[in-house]
Amino acid sequence: MHPQSIGQVWDQVTGVQTAPSTAILWTTAAIALLAVAPRFTWHYTRNVVTIAHEGGHGLAAVLTRRRLHGVRLHSDTSGLTVSSGKPHGPGMVLTAAAGYSAPPLLGLAGAWLISGGHVTALLWGVVLLLAALLVMIRNAYGALTVVLTGGICFAVSWFGSVQLQGAFAYVSVWFLLLAGVRPVVELQHKRRHGGAPDSDADQLGRLTRTPALLWVVLFLVISLACLATGARWLLTR
């Protein structure tokens, strides 16, 4: 690539994009809601949440110096992150707690970047995170899901117009903020009916000798707080 082109790309990534119109802002929020609320669409879009969920486990494992062995993503939207280290202690607790916290926190980080007009930087940041996750994927479906998601983000950031990039970024951030709530509600619904005995909340309950419901409530508080704060940043930009 010509040096001048590299400079142009860098300027685009670090540049500030103008805020969209109010109509675009509410339209993107509505699209994200339609991707989360109906059961039919959620069956497919939940894969994105699983990527963020398992990526959160993996990142927490690395940051707490646990040995990350691999990540698997399944077609039923479940996932598995395998790491080794002490079976107890702060590292294990943080790793277990990072799954349900990751999607809303990523949405909050995205809202913060968008509030500063850094739309392209957000898209490229997502591509880099997905590339890092791809290295640790250990099954074909998981690799395909991550590659497709990263490919879409890259295509929009590289070939898309400023307007398309902005709309795509807003939909993505709204989606993560809204989608952070539903898995927590689904988790408690399963637990209430005797399902998911080895869920993250139940593992955390055993690790910390506290009620698993306490962790479900904590996940819900985090997701709702991120939604409220992120929505305020997006709507008041």
Short mmCIF file of N, CA and C in Angstrom, two decimals, residues 48-155:
data_model
loop_
_atom_site.label_atom_id
_atom_site.label_comp_id
_atom_site.label_asym_id
_atom_site.label_seq_id
_atom_site.Cartn_x
_atom_site.Cartn_y
_atom_site.Cartn_z
N VAL A 48 -24.06 -13.62 18.03
CA VAL A 48 -23.16 -12.49 18.26
C VAL A 48 -22.93 -12.30 19.76
N VAL A 49 -23.98 -12.45 20.55
CA VAL A 49 -23.85 -12.33 21.99
C VAL A 49 -22.96 -13.44 22.54
N THR A 50 -23.09 -14.65 21.98
CA THR A 50 -22.25 -15.76 22.42
C THR A 50 -20.78 -15.47 22.14
N ILE A 51 -20.50 -14.86 20.98
CA ILE A 51 -19.12 -14.49 20.67
C ILE A 51 -18.58 -13.55 21.75
N ALA A 52 -19.37 -12.52 22.10
CA ALA A 52 -18.94 -11.57 23.12
C ALA A 52 -18.82 -12.24 24.48
N HIS A 53 -19.78 -13.11 24.79
CA HIS A 53 -19.79 -13.81 26.09
C HIS A 53 -18.53 -14.65 26.27
N GLU A 54 -18.26 -15.51 25.29
CA GLU A 54 -17.09 -16.39 25.40
C GLU A 54 -15.79 -15.59 25.27
N GLY A 55 -15.83 -14.55 24.45
CA GLY A 55 -14.66 -13.67 24.36
C GLY A 55 -14.36 -13.02 25.69
N GLY A 56 -15.41 -12.66 26.44
CA GLY A 56 -15.21 -12.08 27.77
C GLY A 56 -14.54 -13.06 28.72
N HIS A 57 -15.00 -14.32 28.69
CA HIS A 57 -14.35 -15.35 29.51
C HIS A 57 -12.87 -15.47 29.13
N GLY A 58 -12.61 -15.52 27.83
CA GLY A 58 -11.24 -15.70 27.37
C GLY A 58 -10.34 -14.54 27.75
N LEU A 59 -10.83 -13.31 27.56
CA LEU A 59 -10.03 -12.14 27.90
C LEU A 59 -9.75 -12.08 29.39
N ALA A 60 -10.76 -12.37 30.20
CA ALA A 60 -10.56 -12.36 31.65
C ALA A 60 -9.54 -13.42 32.07
N ALA A 61 -9.60 -14.59 31.43
CA ALA A 61 -8.64 -15.64 31.75
C ALA A 61 -7.21 -15.19 31.45
N VAL A 62 -7.03 -14.54 30.30
CA VAL A 62 -5.70 -14.06 29.93
C VAL A 62 -5.23 -12.97 30.89
N LEU A 63 -6.11 -12.03 31.21
CA LEU A 63 -5.73 -10.91 32.07
C LEU A 63 -5.42 -11.37 33.50
N THR A 64 -6.03 -12.45 33.95
CA THR A 64 -5.77 -12.96 35.29
C THR A 64 -4.68 -14.04 35.28
N ARG A 65 -4.01 -14.17 34.14
CA ARG A 65 -2.87 -15.09 33.99
C ARG A 65 -3.25 -16.56 34.12
N ARG A 66 -4.47 -16.86 33.71
CA ARG A 66 -4.83 -18.26 33.57
C ARG A 66 -4.41 -18.72 32.18
N ARG A 67 -4.27 -19.99 31.98
CA ARG A 67 -3.87 -20.50 30.68
C ARG A 67 -5.12 -20.79 29.85
N LEU A 68 -5.28 -20.05 28.78
CA LEU A 68 -6.45 -20.21 27.92
C LEU A 68 -6.17 -21.28 26.88
N HIS A 69 -6.99 -22.35 26.88
CA HIS A 69 -6.78 -23.46 25.96
C HIS A 69 -7.58 -23.33 24.68
N GLY A 70 -8.72 -22.71 24.73
CA GLY A 70 -9.51 -22.58 23.52
C GLY A 70 -10.94 -22.18 23.79
N VAL A 71 -11.61 -21.77 22.70
CA VAL A 71 -13.02 -21.34 22.77
C VAL A 71 -13.80 -22.09 21.70
N ARG A 72 -14.99 -22.54 22.06
CA ARG A 72 -15.88 -23.20 21.10
C ARG A 72 -17.22 -22.48 21.06
N LEU A 73 -17.73 -22.30 19.85
CA LEU A 73 -19.05 -21.71 19.64
C LEU A 73 -19.90 -22.73 18.90
N HIS A 74 -21.12 -22.95 19.38
CA HIS A 74 -21.97 -23.99 18.82
C HIS A 74 -23.19 -23.41 18.12
N SER A 75 -23.76 -24.20 17.22
CA SER A 75 -24.89 -23.73 16.41
C SER A 75 -26.16 -23.51 17.23
N ASP A 76 -26.23 -24.05 18.45
CA ASP A 76 -27.40 -23.80 19.30
C ASP A 76 -27.22 -22.54 20.13
N THR A 77 -26.23 -21.72 19.77
CA THR A 77 -25.86 -20.44 20.41
C THR A 77 -25.22 -20.62 21.78
N SER A 78 -24.85 -21.85 22.14
CA SER A 78 -24.09 -22.05 23.36
C SER A 78 -22.61 -21.93 23.04
N GLY A 79 -21.80 -21.89 24.08
CA GLY A 79 -20.36 -21.79 23.87
C GLY A 79 -19.61 -22.36 25.05
N LEU A 80 -18.32 -22.52 24.89
CA LEU A 80 -17.48 -23.07 25.95
C LEU A 80 -16.09 -22.48 25.84
N THR A 81 -15.61 -21.96 26.97
CA THR A 81 -14.24 -21.45 27.05
C THR A 81 -13.49 -22.28 28.07
N VAL A 82 -12.36 -22.83 27.67
CA VAL A 82 -11.59 -23.71 28.54
C VAL A 82 -10.28 -23.04 28.92
N SER A 83 -10.05 -22.93 30.22
CA SER A 83 -8.79 -22.37 30.73
C SER A 83 -8.37 -23.19 31.94
N SER A 84 -7.12 -23.08 32.29
CA SER A 84 -6.62 -23.83 33.44
C SER A 84 -5.86 -22.89 34.37
N GLY A 85 -5.76 -23.29 35.59
CA GLY A 85 -5.13 -22.48 36.63
C GLY A 85 -5.72 -22.88 37.96
N LYS A 86 -5.62 -22.00 38.94
CA LYS A 86 -6.22 -22.30 40.23
C LYS A 86 -7.74 -22.45 40.08
N PRO A 87 -8.31 -23.51 40.65
CA PRO A 87 -9.77 -23.72 40.54
C PRO A 87 -10.58 -22.81 41.45
N HIS A 88 -9.92 -21.89 42.10
CA HIS A 88 -10.60 -20.97 43.01
C HIS A 88 -9.79 -19.67 43.05
N GLY A 89 -10.27 -18.69 43.78
CA GLY A 89 -9.56 -17.44 43.89
C GLY A 89 -10.08 -16.37 42.94
N PRO A 90 -9.53 -15.14 43.04
CA PRO A 90 -10.02 -14.01 42.24
C PRO A 90 -9.97 -14.24 40.74
N GLY A 91 -8.90 -14.91 40.25
CA GLY A 91 -8.79 -15.14 38.81
C GLY A 91 -9.92 -15.97 38.27
N MET A 92 -10.26 -17.03 38.98
CA MET A 92 -11.35 -17.91 38.55
C MET A 92 -12.68 -17.18 38.64
N VAL A 93 -12.88 -16.38 39.69
CA VAL A 93 -14.13 -15.64 39.87
C VAL A 93 -14.31 -14.61 38.75
N LEU A 94 -13.27 -13.87 38.46
CA LEU A 94 -13.34 -12.86 37.40
C LEU A 94 -13.59 -13.51 36.04
N THR A 95 -12.95 -14.64 35.80
CA THR A 95 -13.14 -15.34 34.53
C THR A 95 -14.58 -15.81 34.37
N ALA A 96 -15.13 -16.36 35.43
CA ALA A 96 -16.52 -16.84 35.38
C ALA A 96 -17.51 -15.70 35.27
N ALA A 97 -17.19 -14.57 35.90
CA ALA A 97 -18.13 -13.44 35.91
C ALA A 97 -18.08 -12.62 34.63
N ALA A 98 -17.05 -12.81 33.83
CA ALA A 98 -16.85 -11.95 32.66
C ALA A 98 -17.81 -12.27 31.51
N GLY A 99 -18.38 -13.48 31.47
CA GLY A 99 -19.21 -13.88 30.34
C GLY A 99 -20.45 -13.01 30.15
N TYR A 100 -21.33 -13.01 31.13
CA TYR A 100 -22.57 -12.23 31.02
C TYR A 100 -22.31 -10.73 31.08
N SER A 101 -21.17 -10.34 31.63
CA SER A 101 -20.86 -8.91 31.73
C SER A 101 -20.29 -8.36 30.43
N ALA A 102 -19.70 -9.22 29.61
CA ALA A 102 -18.98 -8.74 28.43
C ALA A 102 -19.86 -8.04 27.39
N PRO A 103 -20.99 -8.61 26.94
CA PRO A 103 -21.78 -7.93 25.89
C PRO A 103 -22.22 -6.52 26.27
N PRO A 104 -22.83 -6.30 27.46
CA PRO A 104 -23.22 -4.92 27.79
C PRO A 104 -22.04 -3.99 27.97
N LEU A 105 -20.93 -4.49 28.51
CA LEU A 105 -19.75 -3.63 28.68
C LEU A 105 -19.15 -3.27 27.34
N LEU A 106 -19.15 -4.20 26.39
CA LEU A 106 -18.70 -3.88 25.04
C LEU A 106 -19.61 -2.84 24.40
N GLY A 107 -20.92 -3.00 24.62
CA GLY A 107 -21.86 -2.00 24.11
C GLY A 107 -21.61 -0.64 24.71
N LEU A 108 -21.31 -0.60 26.01
CA LEU A 108 -21.02 0.67 26.68
C LEU A 108 -19.75 1.31 26.12
N ALA A 109 -18.72 0.48 25.90
CA ALA A 109 -17.48 1.00 25.31
C ALA A 109 -17.74 1.54 23.90
N GLY A 110 -18.57 0.83 23.14
CA GLY A 110 -18.91 1.29 21.81
C GLY A 110 -19.68 2.60 21.84
N ALA A 111 -20.61 2.74 22.79
CA ALA A 111 -21.36 3.98 22.93
C ALA A 111 -20.44 5.14 23.28
N TRP A 112 -19.44 4.86 24.10
CA TRP A 112 -18.47 5.90 24.48
C TRP A 112 -17.67 6.36 23.26
N LEU A 113 -17.24 5.41 22.43
CA LEU A 113 -16.50 5.77 21.22
C LEU A 113 -17.38 6.55 20.24
N ILE A 114 -18.61 6.09 20.08
CA ILE A 114 -19.52 6.78 19.17
C ILE A 114 -19.84 8.18 19.67
N SER A 115 -19.96 8.33 20.99
CA SER A 115 -20.27 9.66 21.54
C SER A 115 -19.17 10.66 21.22
N GLY A 116 -17.95 10.14 20.98
CA GLY A 116 -16.85 11.00 20.58
C GLY A 116 -16.67 11.08 19.08
N GLY A 117 -17.56 10.41 18.32
CA GLY A 117 -17.51 10.46 16.87
C GLY A 117 -16.55 9.48 16.24
N HIS A 118 -16.02 8.54 17.02
CA HIS A 118 -15.00 7.61 16.51
C HIS A 118 -15.66 6.32 16.00
N VAL A 119 -16.43 6.46 14.95
CA VAL A 119 -17.17 5.33 14.41
C VAL A 119 -16.24 4.32 13.75
N THR A 120 -15.36 4.79 12.87
CA THR A 120 -14.45 3.88 12.17
C THR A 120 -13.51 3.18 13.15
N ALA A 121 -13.04 3.90 14.16
CA ALA A 121 -12.17 3.30 15.17
C ALA A 121 -12.90 2.18 15.89
N LEU A 122 -14.19 2.36 16.14
CA LEU A 122 -14.99 1.32 16.78
C LEU A 122 -15.03 0.07 15.91
N LEU A 123 -15.32 0.24 14.62
CA LEU A 123 -15.42 -0.91 13.72
C LEU A 123 -14.09 -1.65 13.60
N TRP A 124 -13.01 -0.92 13.49
CA TRP A 124 -11.70 -1.56 13.40
C TRP A 124 -11.31 -2.23 14.71
N GLY A 125 -11.72 -1.63 15.82
CA GLY A 125 -11.45 -2.25 17.11
C GLY A 125 -12.15 -3.59 17.23
N VAL A 126 -13.39 -3.65 16.74
CA VAL A 126 -14.14 -4.90 16.76
C VAL A 126 -13.46 -5.96 15.90
N VAL A 127 -12.98 -5.54 14.72
CA VAL A 127 -12.28 -6.47 13.83
C VAL A 127 -11.04 -7.04 14.51
N LEU A 128 -10.29 -6.20 15.20
CA LEU A 128 -9.07 -6.66 15.88
C LEU A 128 -9.41 -7.62 17.02
N LEU A 129 -10.46 -7.33 17.77
CA LEU A 129 -10.86 -8.23 18.85
C LEU A 129 -11.30 -9.58 18.31
N LEU A 130 -12.04 -9.57 17.19
CA LEU A 130 -12.49 -10.82 16.59
C LEU A 130 -11.31 -11.62 16.03
N ALA A 131 -10.32 -10.92 15.49
CA ALA A 131 -9.13 -11.60 14.97
C ALA A 131 -8.37 -12.28 16.11
N ALA A 132 -8.28 -11.59 17.25
CA ALA A 132 -7.60 -12.18 18.41
C ALA A 132 -8.37 -13.40 18.92
N LEU A 133 -9.71 -13.31 18.90
CA LEU A 133 -10.52 -14.44 19.35
C LEU A 133 -10.41 -15.62 18.39
N LEU A 134 -10.32 -15.32 17.11
CA LEU A 134 -10.26 -16.38 16.10
C LEU A 134 -9.08 -17.32 16.34
N VAL A 135 -7.98 -16.79 16.83
CA VAL A 135 -6.80 -17.61 17.10
C VAL A 135 -7.10 -18.70 18.13
N MET A 136 -8.05 -18.42 19.03
CA MET A 136 -8.34 -19.37 20.10
C MET A 136 -9.56 -20.24 19.82
N ILE A 137 -10.22 -20.05 18.68
CA ILE A 137 -11.37 -20.87 18.35
C ILE A 137 -10.93 -22.29 18.01
N ARG A 138 -11.67 -23.28 18.52
CA ARG A 138 -11.26 -24.67 18.36
C ARG A 138 -12.30 -25.54 17.64
N ASN A 139 -13.26 -24.93 16.96
CA ASN A 139 -14.20 -25.74 16.17
C ASN A 139 -14.60 -24.97 14.92
N ALA A 140 -15.04 -25.71 13.90
CA ALA A 140 -15.30 -25.12 12.59
C ALA A 140 -16.44 -24.12 12.62
N TYR A 141 -17.53 -24.46 13.32
CA TYR A 141 -18.67 -23.53 13.36
C TYR A 141 -18.27 -22.22 14.04
N GLY A 142 -17.50 -22.33 15.10
CA GLY A 142 -17.05 -21.12 15.79
C GLY A 142 -16.18 -20.26 14.91
N ALA A 143 -15.27 -20.90 14.17
CA ALA A 143 -14.40 -20.15 13.27
C ALA A 143 -15.20 -19.46 12.18
N LEU A 144 -16.18 -20.18 11.62
CA LEU A 144 -17.02 -19.60 10.57
C LEU A 144 -17.80 -18.40 11.09
N THR A 145 -18.35 -18.52 12.30
CA THR A 145 -19.14 -17.43 12.88
C THR A 145 -18.28 -16.19 13.11
N VAL A 146 -17.09 -16.39 13.64
CA VAL A 146 -16.21 -15.25 13.92
C VAL A 146 -15.72 -14.61 12.63
N VAL A 147 -15.37 -15.44 11.64
CA VAL A 147 -14.89 -14.91 10.36
C VAL A 147 -15.98 -14.11 9.66
N LEU A 148 -17.20 -14.62 9.65
CA LEU A 148 -18.30 -13.91 9.01
C LEU A 148 -18.59 -12.58 9.71
N THR A 149 -18.61 -12.60 11.03
CA THR A 149 -18.87 -11.38 11.79
C THR A 149 -17.77 -10.36 11.56
N GLY A 150 -16.52 -10.81 11.64
CA GLY A 150 -15.40 -9.90 11.40
C GLY A 150 -15.36 -9.41 9.97
N GLY A 151 -15.71 -10.29 9.01
CA GLY A 151 -15.72 -9.91 7.60
C GLY A 151 -16.73 -8.82 7.31
N ILE A 152 -17.91 -8.93 7.94
CA ILE A 152 -18.94 -7.91 7.74
C ILE A 152 -18.46 -6.57 8.31
N CYS A 153 -17.90 -6.60 9.51
CA CYS A 153 -17.40 -5.35 10.12
C CYS A 153 -16.30 -4.73 9.28
N PHE A 154 -15.38 -5.57 8.78
CA PHE A 154 -14.29 -5.05 7.96
C PHE A 154 -14.82 -4.47 6.65
N ALA A 155 -15.75 -5.18 6.00
CA ALA A 155 -16.29 -4.71 4.72
C ALA A 155 -16.97 -3.36 4.88
#
